[in-house]
Amino acid sequence: MPIPEPSPSRPTLTVQVMDAVRGRIAGRMLAPGARVPSIRAFAREQGVSASTVVEAYERLVAEGVIAPRPGSGFYVAGRPQPLLLRPGAPVAERDIDPLWVMRQALDGSEALKPGCGWLPQAWMPAEAIRRALRAAARSPDIALVDYATPLGFPPLRAQLSRRLAERGVEASPEQILLTDSGTGALDLVCRLLLQPGDTVVVDDPCYFNFLGLARAHRARVVGVPMTPSGPDLDAFERVAAEHRPRLYLTTAALHNPTGVSYGPAVAHRLLTHCAAHDVTVIEDDIFGDLEPEAAAPRLAALDGLARVVQVGSFSKTLSAAIRCGYVAARPDIVGSLADIKLATAFGSNDLSARLVHSLLTDGSYRRHVEGLRAKLARAMGETARHLAEAGLRPWILPKGGLFLWAVLPEGADATAVARRAMGQGVVLAPGNVFSVSRTADRYMRFNVAQCGSPRVFEVLREALAG
Amino acid sequence: MPIPEPSPSRPTLTVQVMDAVRGRIAGRMLAPGARVPSIRAFAREQGVSASTVVEAYERLVAEGVIAPRPGSGFYVAGRPQPLLLRPGAPVAERDIDPLWVMRQALDGSEALKPGCGWLPQAWMPAEAIRRALRAAARSPDIALVDYATPLGFPPLRAQLSRRLAERGVEASPEQILLTDSGTGALDLVCRLLLQPGDTVVVDDPCYFNFLGLARAHRARVVGVPMTPSGPDLDAFERVAAEHRPRLYLTTAALHNPTGVSYGPAVAHRLLTHCAAHDVTVIEDDIFGDLEPEAAAPRLAALDGLARVVQVGSFSKTLSAAIRCGYVAARPDIVGSLADIKLATAFGSNDLSARLVHSLLTDGSYRRHVEGLRAKLARAMGETARHLAEAGLRPWILPKGGLFLWAVLPEGADATAVARRAMGQGVVLAPGNVFSVSRTADRYMRFNVAQCGSPRVFEVLREALAG
């Protein structure tokens, strides 16, 4: 397919009209609850066609900025609606609400959870963590009671710097900032780099919490379709030209939910496009340690942390109870992030950092992760086989990690299937939860480590049968 | 003094002009770096006087929204300036930069730190924490590896609910949400309730990080003078009428930096004003446990958590390394906060919550806090005496807690004194760090627990002498 001519880097008329409405709201010229100008009046005022205004208003409605009242026009959504992450969604839509899946998965019930995003408890290194806790109990007093330094526990930052170097990412310990989670690391970077109304590019499909995160920052989200070797670069180019995004939020190794690891050519071309359009990349490397061989080039390595910011954590591989994430970035970015971290969290959890450090340095982590890779590889094969028996087809066979992105049989509706399975005590993750365009309703994400029970597939078959 | 007639609840012309400029920036009609209309042109366009536009532009400059270029007018500040919390402040201003004090105090050096906001290491219950860590090492596997439930560790929430009830705050465990710090709790509430450009009222002086926090939320800050029995209510009323604030951020018990505990009549009238002007109150109760008797009514208790949200943590009384804060609020607010917490942090640190819970329930915390109160009372007396000898006068004698807000001798400049003391290895906290109006340059905050060394007062005398 030929690469289309790049469109000029100007917003479309629709986007301009949307901006004008947003501006009036931000500037209090339109208060919450106020009536937005009529389509005809606003078209005249802005010198555009009525259909442009119709489209702009429809997109603002979809974003929850304005709301229609039948027979009476459009009104500015009431406050504090922009940050109610589920602004009055009707019950019927809750099935494709990402928070629904998270809450179901997190609620601590006894349900089987092939739709969740973490490893089973039995796969995690509880004994090593007990050892680390006992070692922490022998720490000097200061470690037990004092605030962390602004960037966080120096020995862990030094250790992370060495680990990143092994993957070709050059980041000195002063370029690494610790946070209380990987999500917290993403959030902190968004706080620095995003302003309300900015556009963020995500993969379609992507980790569902990216959508919640963007919403929490009042950012607009635009999706780029995922291909088996990375994002669709032609689509990326078009989106970059039309929407002037500020950030691209992605995972280059063992992408969630698809399991894709970027090919080298895709990674290189992507960075070229980002440079051309001045897009900063946040690379969430949370699954990187689960890659069997370090084949996929990290964007942060190719780019030398110039316009890539890498974040990661140990929640998936070590413990979700020991919360510790990191950001690796340019020194100027790290300095600004440290200020925001002070203002909004005062510091990070040094005790968690100490525990992670002790597990990284005593060899437990490396042994544990090697064991995980082997178990995940087996589970991947078995899950793919069981899914095939149930009539599902893996979209690709990932090189490793937790996730299989599976295509349902013709005619099946993932949301309906998930709803039925939920009734049988099985939490599934329907595709549209991950899709900003909501075009993944024949897909489901399976966590192969959570598919050990035959009941998962029994319930899945029943749910597919309706 | 008679209560002034309430002014009509409309923004002033200056605020309207400010809003108009903000709106254009938010709506991209004015891009970062673009020239703002000239004063004359904008005055004509908005139908206001040139002096109104001058005042509006000056206030926008003070907020970092626009910047003057000598001889060439005003320009929209470049991005991402709004969240660079220290946007290119000249070196000479760093002395009154709150982050400067925080960083100096946190940098782990051997300096004496009467200006810092926490207790000395030796005052903290390290042995009890060691015991709690060993107990945590015996937890079930799930506690060591799994994600927290959305609101956080249920037994700690139940315990906090009982503790709040002892102070007259009725909050069920479902009305309590755990966070990774008290600052994180404040931040989360701000995320829900604030929109960029909203106004937040703070006390003048107030905890300096409130100013950083407001800035991180792109909020405007307006100060209300503190009196020895609470905020100046006439000033509060005027500010509420003129600025239509969304939030009031305060500490009713052992206020930082003044040590004030609100009188009951002030608390009641304040809540009446807040109801009249639809202002939500965030009550930061971080020092509450250090009050000798529970004399000061908590705002949350008077109000029944209707328009008050209370936050707290154990960083000051237990450990700053075990990070655990909480929010107590209306159920609808807690539900929305839980969604934002999922999107921006995924969960809170359950291990920290478990440690705090074990210290709260085994009696260590109660004994420790009783001991602290006695030591603090002694230190308060001694510090007041030493300060008096050095020519400083306590503004009030607080009922307890860490802080003495002291008035310097006539003619002394707190910032200059702090700068000189820093050169001698003593970190002091000059008053203007806490003052949004920067009118506290004859004040300093002393942490009485950090004033045990005679060298503090030696250096202070020398620094005062110039």
JSON list of C-alpha atoms in Angstrom, two decimals, chain B residues 48-235:
[
{"chain": "B", "resi": 48, "resn": "VAL", "atom": "CA", "xyz": [-12.80, 47.46, 29.98]},
{"chain": "B", "resi": 49, "resn": "SER", "atom": "CA", "xyz": [-10.23, 50.03, 31.02]},
{"chain": "B", "resi": 50, "resn": "ALA", "atom": "CA", "xyz": [-6.55, 49.64, 30.20]},
{"chain": "B", "resi": 51, "resn": "SER", "atom": "CA", "xyz": [-5.72, 49.52, 33.90]},
{"chain": "B", "resi": 52, "resn": "THR", "atom": "CA", "xyz": [-7.98, 46.48, 34.31]},
{"chain": "B", "resi": 53, "resn": "VAL", "atom": "CA", "xyz": [-6.08, 44.69, 31.55]},
{"chain": "B", "resi": 54, "resn": "VAL", "atom": "CA", "xyz": [-2.76, 45.74, 33.11]},
{"chain": "B", "resi": 55, "resn": "GLU", "atom": "CA", "xyz": [-3.82, 44.21, 36.40]},
{"chain": "B", "resi": 56, "resn": "ALA", "atom": "CA", "xyz": [-5.09, 41.03, 34.73]},
{"chain": "B", "resi": 57, "resn": "TYR", "atom": "CA", "xyz": [-1.86, 40.62, 32.75]},
{"chain": "B", "resi": 58, "resn": "GLU", "atom": "CA", "xyz": [0.23, 41.20, 35.86]},
{"chain": "B", "resi": 59, "resn": "ARG", "atom": "CA", "xyz": [-1.66, 38.51, 37.72]},
{"chain": "B", "resi": 60, "resn": "LEU", "atom": "CA", "xyz": [-1.32, 36.14, 34.78]},
{"chain": "B", "resi": 61, "resn": "VAL", "atom": "CA", "xyz": [2.42, 36.83, 34.77]},
{"chain": "B", "resi": 62, "resn": "ALA", "atom": "CA", "xyz": [2.58, 36.06, 38.48]},
{"chain": "B", "resi": 63, "resn": "GLU", "atom": "CA", "xyz": [0.86, 32.75, 37.78]},
{"chain": "B", "resi": 64, "resn": "GLY", "atom": "CA", "xyz": [3.26, 31.92, 34.99]},
{"chain": "B", "resi": 65, "resn": "VAL", "atom": "CA", "xyz": [0.50, 31.85, 32.33]},
{"chain": "B", "resi": 66, "resn": "ILE", "atom": "CA", "xyz": [2.03, 34.65, 30.27]},
{"chain": "B", "resi": 67, "resn": "ALA", "atom": "CA", "xyz": [5.42, 36.33, 30.38]},
{"chain": "B", "resi": 68, "resn": "PRO", "atom": "CA", "xyz": [6.51, 39.85, 29.50]},
{"chain": "B", "resi": 69, "resn": "ARG", "atom": "CA", "xyz": [9.28, 40.47, 26.99]},
{"chain": "B", "resi": 70, "resn": "PRO", "atom": "CA", "xyz": [10.75, 43.90, 27.60]},
{"chain": "B", "resi": 71, "resn": "GLY", "atom": "CA", "xyz": [9.74, 46.35, 24.91]},
{"chain": "B", "resi": 72, "resn": "SER", "atom": "CA", "xyz": [7.66, 43.81, 23.07]},
{"chain": "B", "resi": 73, "resn": "GLY", "atom": "CA", "xyz": [4.58, 43.00, 25.10]},
{"chain": "B", "resi": 74, "resn": "PHE", "atom": "CA", "xyz": [3.31, 39.79, 26.64]},
{"chain": "B", "resi": 75, "resn": "TYR", "atom": "CA", "xyz": [3.62, 36.24, 25.37]},
{"chain": "B", "resi": 76, "resn": "VAL", "atom": "CA", "xyz": [1.95, 32.96, 26.22]},
{"chain": "B", "resi": 77, "resn": "ALA", "atom": "CA", "xyz": [4.34, 30.99, 28.37]},
{"chain": "B", "resi": 78, "resn": "GLY", "atom": "CA", "xyz": [5.92, 28.12, 26.47]},
{"chain": "B", "resi": 79, "resn": "ARG", "atom": "CA", "xyz": [4.95, 24.58, 27.22]},
{"chain": "B", "resi": 80, "resn": "PRO", "atom": "CA", "xyz": [5.21, 22.54, 29.34]},
{"chain": "B", "resi": 81, "resn": "GLN", "atom": "CA", "xyz": [5.80, 25.48, 31.63]},
{"chain": "B", "resi": 82, "resn": "PRO", "atom": "CA", "xyz": [2.56, 25.22, 33.59]},
{"chain": "B", "resi": 83, "resn": "LEU", "atom": "CA", "xyz": [3.83, 22.11, 35.30]},
{"chain": "B", "resi": 84, "resn": "LEU", "atom": "CA", "xyz": [7.45, 23.01, 35.63]},
{"chain": "B", "resi": 85, "resn": "LEU", "atom": "CA", "xyz": [6.99, 23.85, 39.25]},
{"chain": "B", "resi": 86, "resn": "ARG", "atom": "CA", "xyz": [10.04, 26.10, 39.18]},
{"chain": "B", "resi": 87, "resn": "PRO", "atom": "CA", "xyz": [9.77, 27.68, 35.76]},
{"chain": "B", "resi": 88, "resn": "GLY", "atom": "CA", "xyz": [13.12, 29.26, 35.31]},
{"chain": "B", "resi": 89, "resn": "ALA", "atom": "CA", "xyz": [13.09, 31.07, 38.63]},
{"chain": "B", "resi": 90, "resn": "PRO", "atom": "CA", "xyz": [16.16, 33.25, 38.91]},
{"chain": "B", "resi": 91, "resn": "VAL", "atom": "CA", "xyz": [18.70, 32.01, 41.45]},
{"chain": "B", "resi": 92, "resn": "ALA", "atom": "CA", "xyz": [18.02, 34.93, 43.77]},
{"chain": "B", "resi": 93, "resn": "GLU", "atom": "CA", "xyz": [14.43, 33.75, 44.20]},
{"chain": "B", "resi": 94, "resn": "ARG", "atom": "CA", "xyz": [15.31, 30.21, 45.04]},
{"chain": "B", "resi": 95, "resn": "ASP", "atom": "CA", "xyz": [15.56, 31.09, 48.73]},
{"chain": "B", "resi": 96, "resn": "ILE", "atom": "CA", "xyz": [11.85, 31.48, 48.98]},
{"chain": "B", "resi": 97, "resn": "ASP", "atom": "CA", "xyz": [11.07, 28.58, 46.72]},
{"chain": "B", "resi": 98, "resn": "PRO", "atom": "CA", "xyz": [9.28, 25.93, 48.78]},
{"chain": "B", "resi": 99, "resn": "LEU", "atom": "CA", "xyz": [10.98, 23.19, 46.81]},
{"chain": "B", "resi": 100, "resn": "TRP", "atom": "CA", "xyz": [14.33, 24.59, 47.83]},
{"chain": "B", "resi": 101, "resn": "VAL", "atom": "CA", "xyz": [13.54, 24.02, 51.50]},
{"chain": "B", "resi": 102, "resn": "MET", "atom": "CA", "xyz": [12.14, 20.56, 50.81]},
{"chain": "B", "resi": 103, "resn": "ARG", "atom": "CA", "xyz": [15.13, 19.49, 48.79]},
{"chain": "B", "resi": 104, "resn": "GLN", "atom": "CA", "xyz": [17.60, 20.89, 51.31]},
{"chain": "B", "resi": 105, "resn": "ALA", "atom": "CA", "xyz": [15.80, 19.11, 54.09]},
{"chain": "B", "resi": 106, "resn": "LEU", "atom": "CA", "xyz": [15.47, 15.85, 52.17]},
{"chain": "B", "resi": 107, "resn": "ASP", "atom": "CA", "xyz": [18.95, 15.67, 50.75]},
{"chain": "B", "resi": 108, "resn": "GLY", "atom": "CA", "xyz": [20.17, 13.31, 53.44]},
{"chain": "B", "resi": 109, "resn": "SER", "atom": "CA", "xyz": [23.10, 15.48, 54.45]},
{"chain": "B", "resi": 110, "resn": "GLU", "atom": "CA", "xyz": [24.32, 15.90, 58.00]},
{"chain": "B", "resi": 111, "resn": "ALA", "atom": "CA", "xyz": [22.96, 19.43, 58.34]},
{"chain": "B", "resi": 112, "resn": "LEU", "atom": "CA", "xyz": [20.87, 20.34, 61.37]},
{"chain": "B", "resi": 113, "resn": "LYS", "atom": "CA", "xyz": [17.29, 20.78, 60.19]},
{"chain": "B", "resi": 114, "resn": "PRO", "atom": "CA", "xyz": [15.14, 22.88, 62.51]},
{"chain": "B", "resi": 115, "resn": "GLY", "atom": "CA", "xyz": [13.37, 23.96, 59.33]},
{"chain": "B", "resi": 116, "resn": "CYS", "atom": "CA", "xyz": [12.23, 20.50, 58.33]},
{"chain": "B", "resi": 117, "resn": "GLY", "atom": "CA", "xyz": [8.76, 19.12, 58.90]},
{"chain": "B", "resi": 118, "resn": "TRP", "atom": "CA", "xyz": [9.40, 15.77, 60.54]},
{"chain": "B", "resi": 119, "resn": "LEU", "atom": "CA", "xyz": [10.61, 14.21, 63.75]},
{"chain": "B", "resi": 120, "resn": "PRO", "atom": "CA", "xyz": [14.20, 13.12, 64.31]},
{"chain": "B", "resi": 121, "resn": "GLN", "atom": "CA", "xyz": [14.95, 9.52, 63.51]},
{"chain": "B", "resi": 122, "resn": "ALA", "atom": "CA", "xyz": [15.62, 8.73, 67.17]},
{"chain": "B", "resi": 123, "resn": "TRP", "atom": "CA", "xyz": [12.07, 9.79, 68.11]},
{"chain": "B", "resi": 124, "resn": "MET", "atom": "CA", "xyz": [10.48, 7.26, 65.78]},
{"chain": "B", "resi": 125, "resn": "PRO", "atom": "CA", "xyz": [9.47, 3.74, 66.78]},
{"chain": "B", "resi": 126, "resn": "ALA", "atom": "CA", "xyz": [12.05, 1.76, 64.82]},
{"chain": "B", "resi": 127, "resn": "GLU", "atom": "CA", "xyz": [11.86, -1.31, 67.06]},
{"chain": "B", "resi": 128, "resn": "ALA", "atom": "CA", "xyz": [8.09, -1.55, 66.73]},
{"chain": "B", "resi": 129, "resn": "ILE", "atom": "CA", "xyz": [8.48, -1.25, 62.96]},
{"chain": "B", "resi": 130, "resn": "ARG", "atom": "CA", "xyz": [11.02, -4.08, 62.97]},
{"chain": "B", "resi": 131, "resn": "ARG", "atom": "CA", "xyz": [8.49, -6.23, 64.81]},
{"chain": "B", "resi": 132, "resn": "ALA", "atom": "CA", "xyz": [5.80, -5.29, 62.31]},
{"chain": "B", "resi": 133, "resn": "LEU", "atom": "CA", "xyz": [8.10, -6.22, 59.41]},
{"chain": "B", "resi": 134, "resn": "ARG", "atom": "CA", "xyz": [8.84, -9.61, 60.95]},
{"chain": "B", "resi": 135, "resn": "ALA", "atom": "CA", "xyz": [5.10, -10.12, 61.42]},
{"chain": "B", "resi": 136, "resn": "ALA", "atom": "CA", "xyz": [4.53, -9.14, 57.79]},
{"chain": "B", "resi": 137, "resn": "ALA", "atom": "CA", "xyz": [7.06, -11.79, 56.75]},
{"chain": "B", "resi": 138, "resn": "ARG", "atom": "CA", "xyz": [4.68, -14.33, 58.30]},
{"chain": "B", "resi": 139, "resn": "SER", "atom": "CA", "xyz": [1.66, -13.07, 56.30]},
{"chain": "B", "resi": 140, "resn": "PRO", "atom": "CA", "xyz": [-0.15, -15.38, 53.94]},
{"chain": "B", "resi": 141, "resn": "ASP", "atom": "CA", "xyz": [1.31, -15.49, 50.43]},
{"chain": "B", "resi": 142, "resn": "ILE", "atom": "CA", "xyz": [-1.55, -13.49, 48.96]},
{"chain": "B", "resi": 143, "resn": "ALA", "atom": "CA", "xyz": [-0.65, -10.51, 51.15]},
{"chain": "B", "resi": 144, "resn": "LEU", "atom": "CA", "xyz": [2.88, -10.51, 49.80]},
{"chain": "B", "resi": 145, "resn": "VAL", "atom": "CA", "xyz": [2.19, -10.67, 46.09]},
{"chain": "B", "resi": 146, "resn": "ASP", "atom": "CA", "xyz": [-1.34, -9.56, 45.20]},
{"chain": "B", "resi": 147, "resn": "TYR", "atom": "CA", "xyz": [-2.82, -6.21, 44.28]},
{"chain": "B", "resi": 148, "resn": "ALA", "atom": "CA", "xyz": [-4.76, -4.35, 46.92]},
{"chain": "B", "resi": 149, "resn": "THR", "atom": "CA", "xyz": [-8.53, -4.15, 46.67]},
{"chain": "B", "resi": 150, "resn": "PRO", "atom": "CA", "xyz": [-9.71, -0.84, 45.17]},
{"chain": "B", "resi": 151, "resn": "LEU", "atom": "CA", "xyz": [-10.21, 0.96, 48.50]},
{"chain": "B", "resi": 152, "resn": "GLY", "atom": "CA", "xyz": [-7.22, -0.68, 50.19]},
{"chain": "B", "resi": 153, "resn": "PHE", "atom": "CA", "xyz": [-6.55, -3.17, 53.02]},
{"chain": "B", "resi": 154, "resn": "PRO", "atom": "CA", "xyz": [-9.98, -3.70, 54.68]},
{"chain": "B", "resi": 155, "resn": "PRO", "atom": "CA", "xyz": [-8.78, -4.26, 58.27]},
{"chain": "B", "resi": 156, "resn": "LEU", "atom": "CA", "xyz": [-6.94, -0.93, 58.28]},
{"chain": "B", "resi": 157, "resn": "ARG", "atom": "CA", "xyz": [-10.01, 0.84, 56.92]},
{"chain": "B", "resi": 158, "resn": "ALA", "atom": "CA", "xyz": [-12.11, -0.70, 59.69]},
{"chain": "B", "resi": 159, "resn": "GLN", "atom": "CA", "xyz": [-9.56, 0.42, 62.26]},
{"chain": "B", "resi": 160, "resn": "LEU", "atom": "CA", "xyz": [-9.42, 3.96, 60.86]},
{"chain": "B", "resi": 161, "resn": "SER", "atom": "CA", "xyz": [-13.20, 4.10, 60.94]},
{"chain": "B", "resi": 162, "resn": "ARG", "atom": "CA", "xyz": [-13.12, 3.32, 64.68]},
{"chain": "B", "resi": 163, "resn": "ARG", "atom": "CA", "xyz": [-10.37, 5.88, 65.31]},
{"chain": "B", "resi": 164, "resn": "LEU", "atom": "CA", "xyz": [-12.28, 8.59, 63.43]},
{"chain": "B", "resi": 165, "resn": "ALA", "atom": "CA", "xyz": [-15.42, 7.78, 65.43]},
{"chain": "B", "resi": 166, "resn": "GLU", "atom": "CA", "xyz": [-13.46, 8.48, 68.64]},
{"chain": "B", "resi": 167, "resn": "ARG", "atom": "CA", "xyz": [-13.07, 12.04, 67.35]},
{"chain": "B", "resi": 168, "resn": "GLY", "atom": "CA", "xyz": [-16.68, 12.37, 66.34]},
{"chain": "B", "resi": 169, "resn": "VAL", "atom": "CA", "xyz": [-16.13, 11.73, 62.63]},
{"chain": "B", "resi": 170, "resn": "GLU", "atom": "CA", "xyz": [-18.64, 9.17, 61.43]},
{"chain": "B", "resi": 171, "resn": "ALA", "atom": "CA", "xyz": [-17.14, 7.34, 58.47]},
{"chain": "B", "resi": 172, "resn": "SER", "atom": "CA", "xyz": [-17.87, 3.72, 57.66]},
{"chain": "B", "resi": 173, "resn": "PRO", "atom": "CA", "xyz": [-14.98, 1.62, 56.31]},
{"chain": "B", "resi": 174, "resn": "GLU", "atom": "CA", "xyz": [-16.53, 2.04, 52.83]},
{"chain": "B", "resi": 175, "resn": "GLN", "atom": "CA", "xyz": [-16.09, 5.80, 53.22]},
{"chain": "B", "resi": 176, "resn": "ILE", "atom": "CA", "xyz": [-12.37, 5.40, 53.72]},
{"chain": "B", "resi": 177, "resn": "LEU", "atom": "CA", "xyz": [-9.90, 5.00, 50.89]},
{"chain": "B", "resi": 178, "resn": "LEU", "atom": "CA", "xyz": [-6.22, 4.28, 51.42]},
{"chain": "B", "resi": 179, "resn": "THR", "atom": "CA", "xyz": [-3.48, 6.01, 49.45]},
{"chain": "B", "resi": 180, "resn": "ASP", "atom": "CA", "xyz": [0.30, 5.84, 49.35]},
{"chain": "B", "resi": 181, "resn": "SER", "atom": "CA", "xyz": [0.74, 9.01, 51.41]},
{"chain": "B", "resi": 182, "resn": "GLY", "atom": "CA", "xyz": [-1.11, 11.91, 52.94]},
{"chain": "B", "resi": 183, "resn": "THR", "atom": "CA", "xyz": [0.12, 14.10, 50.08]},
{"chain": "B", "resi": 184, "resn": "GLY", "atom": "CA", "xyz": [-1.14, 11.47, 47.68]},
{"chain": "B", "resi": 185, "resn": "ALA", "atom": "CA", "xyz": [-4.53, 11.63, 49.40]},
{"chain": "B", "resi": 186, "resn": "LEU", "atom": "CA", "xyz": [-4.67, 15.41, 48.98]},
{"chain": "B", "resi": 187, "resn": "ASP", "atom": "CA", "xyz": [-3.61, 15.06, 45.38]},
{"chain": "B", "resi": 188, "resn": "LEU", "atom": "CA", "xyz": [-6.29, 12.49, 44.63]},
{"chain": "B", "resi": 189, "resn": "VAL", "atom": "CA", "xyz": [-9.04, 14.68, 46.07]},
{"chain": "B", "resi": 190, "resn": "CYS", "atom": "CA", "xyz": [-7.75, 17.65, 44.07]},
{"chain": "B", "resi": 191, "resn": "ARG", "atom": "CA", "xyz": [-7.84, 15.54, 40.93]},
{"chain": "B", "resi": 192, "resn": "LEU", "atom": "CA", "xyz": [-11.50, 14.82, 41.43]},
{"chain": "B", "resi": 193, "resn": "LEU", "atom": "CA", "xyz": [-12.65, 18.22, 42.54]},
{"chain": "B", "resi": 194, "resn": "LEU", "atom": "CA", "xyz": [-10.40, 20.71, 40.75]},
{"chain": "B", "resi": 195, "resn": "GLN", "atom": "CA", "xyz": [-10.34, 21.73, 37.16]},
{"chain": "B", "resi": 196, "resn": "PRO", "atom": "CA", "xyz": [-7.53, 23.79, 35.69]},
{"chain": "B", "resi": 197, "resn": "GLY", "atom": "CA", "xyz": [-8.10, 27.44, 36.47]},
{"chain": "B", "resi": 198, "resn": "ASP", "atom": "CA", "xyz": [-10.21, 26.75, 39.57]},
{"chain": "B", "resi": 199, "resn": "THR", "atom": "CA", "xyz": [-9.42, 28.76, 42.67]},
{"chain": "B", "resi": 200, "resn": "VAL", "atom": "CA", "xyz": [-8.22, 27.16, 45.89]},
{"chain": "B", "resi": 201, "resn": "VAL", "atom": "CA", "xyz": [-8.20, 29.01, 49.19]},
{"chain": "B", "resi": 202, "resn": "VAL", "atom": "CA", "xyz": [-5.30, 28.33, 51.54]},
{"chain": "B", "resi": 203, "resn": "ASP", "atom": "CA", "xyz": [-4.33, 29.81, 54.86]},
{"chain": "B", "resi": 204, "resn": "ASP", "atom": "CA", "xyz": [-1.67, 32.50, 54.84]},
{"chain": "B", "resi": 205, "resn": "PRO", "atom": "CA", "xyz": [0.69, 31.09, 56.03]},
{"chain": "B", "resi": 206, "resn": "CYS", "atom": "CA", "xyz": [0.09, 27.44, 55.17]},
{"chain": "B", "resi": 207, "resn": "TYR", "atom": "CA", "xyz": [2.02, 24.21, 54.63]},
{"chain": "B", "resi": 208, "resn": "PHE", "atom": "CA", "xyz": [4.19, 25.14, 51.69]},
{"chain": "B", "resi": 209, "resn": "ASN", "atom": "CA", "xyz": [3.45, 22.04, 49.72]},
{"chain": "B", "resi": 210, "resn": "PHE", "atom": "CA", "xyz": [-0.20, 23.13, 49.41]},
{"chain": "B", "resi": 211, "resn": "LEU", "atom": "CA", "xyz": [1.09, 25.79, 47.02]},
{"chain": "B", "resi": 212, "resn": "GLY", "atom": "CA", "xyz": [3.04, 23.24, 44.97]},
{"chain": "B", "resi": 213, "resn": "LEU", "atom": "CA", "xyz": [0.04, 20.95, 44.94]},
{"chain": "B", "resi": 214, "resn": "ALA", "atom": "CA", "xyz": [-2.29, 23.70, 43.72]},
{"chain": "B", "resi": 215, "resn": "ARG", "atom": "CA", "xyz": [0.20, 24.56, 41.02]},
{"chain": "B", "resi": 216, "resn": "ALA", "atom": "CA", "xyz": [0.41, 20.93, 39.95]},
{"chain": "B", "resi": 217, "resn": "HIS", "atom": "CA", "xyz": [-3.35, 21.11, 39.42]},
{"chain": "B", "resi": 218, "resn": "ARG", "atom": "CA", "xyz": [-3.08, 24.39, 37.53]},
{"chain": "B", "resi": 219, "resn": "ALA", "atom": "CA", "xyz": [-5.27, 26.00, 40.17]},
{"chain": "B", "resi": 220, "resn": "ARG", "atom": "CA", "xyz": [-5.10, 29.60, 41.31]},
{"chain": "B", "resi": 221, "resn": "VAL", "atom": "CA", "xyz": [-4.33, 30.09, 44.96]},
{"chain": "B", "resi": 222, "resn": "VAL", "atom": "CA", "xyz": [-5.80, 32.79, 47.17]},
{"chain": "B", "resi": 223, "resn": "GLY", "atom": "CA", "xyz": [-4.70, 33.20, 50.77]},
{"chain": "B", "resi": 224, "resn": "VAL", "atom": "CA", "xyz": [-6.74, 34.01, 53.86]},
{"chain": "B", "resi": 225, "resn": "PRO", "atom": "CA", "xyz": [-4.79, 35.35, 56.86]},
{"chain": "B", "resi": 226, "resn": "MET", "atom": "CA", "xyz": [-4.45, 33.02, 59.82]},
{"chain": "B", "resi": 227, "resn": "THR", "atom": "CA", "xyz": [-5.39, 34.31, 63.25]},
{"chain": "B", "resi": 228, "resn": "PRO", "atom": "CA", "xyz": [-4.54, 32.63, 66.57]},
{"chain": "B", "resi": 229, "resn": "SER", "atom": "CA", "xyz": [-7.95, 30.94, 66.57]},
{"chain": "B", "resi": 230, "resn": "GLY", "atom": "CA", "xyz": [-8.24, 29.99, 62.89]},
{"chain": "B", "resi": 231, "resn": "PRO", "atom": "CA", "xyz": [-8.65, 31.68, 59.52]},
{"chain": "B", "resi": 232, "resn": "ASP", "atom": "CA", "xyz": [-9.78, 35.32, 59.41]},
{"chain": "B", "resi": 233, "resn": "LEU", "atom": "CA", "xyz": [-13.45, 34.77, 58.63]},
{"chain": "B", "resi": 234, "resn": "ASP", "atom": "CA", "xyz": [-14.15, 38.22, 57.25]},
{"chain": "B", "resi": 235, "resn": "ALA", "atom": "CA", "xyz": [-11.31, 37.76, 54.83]}
]
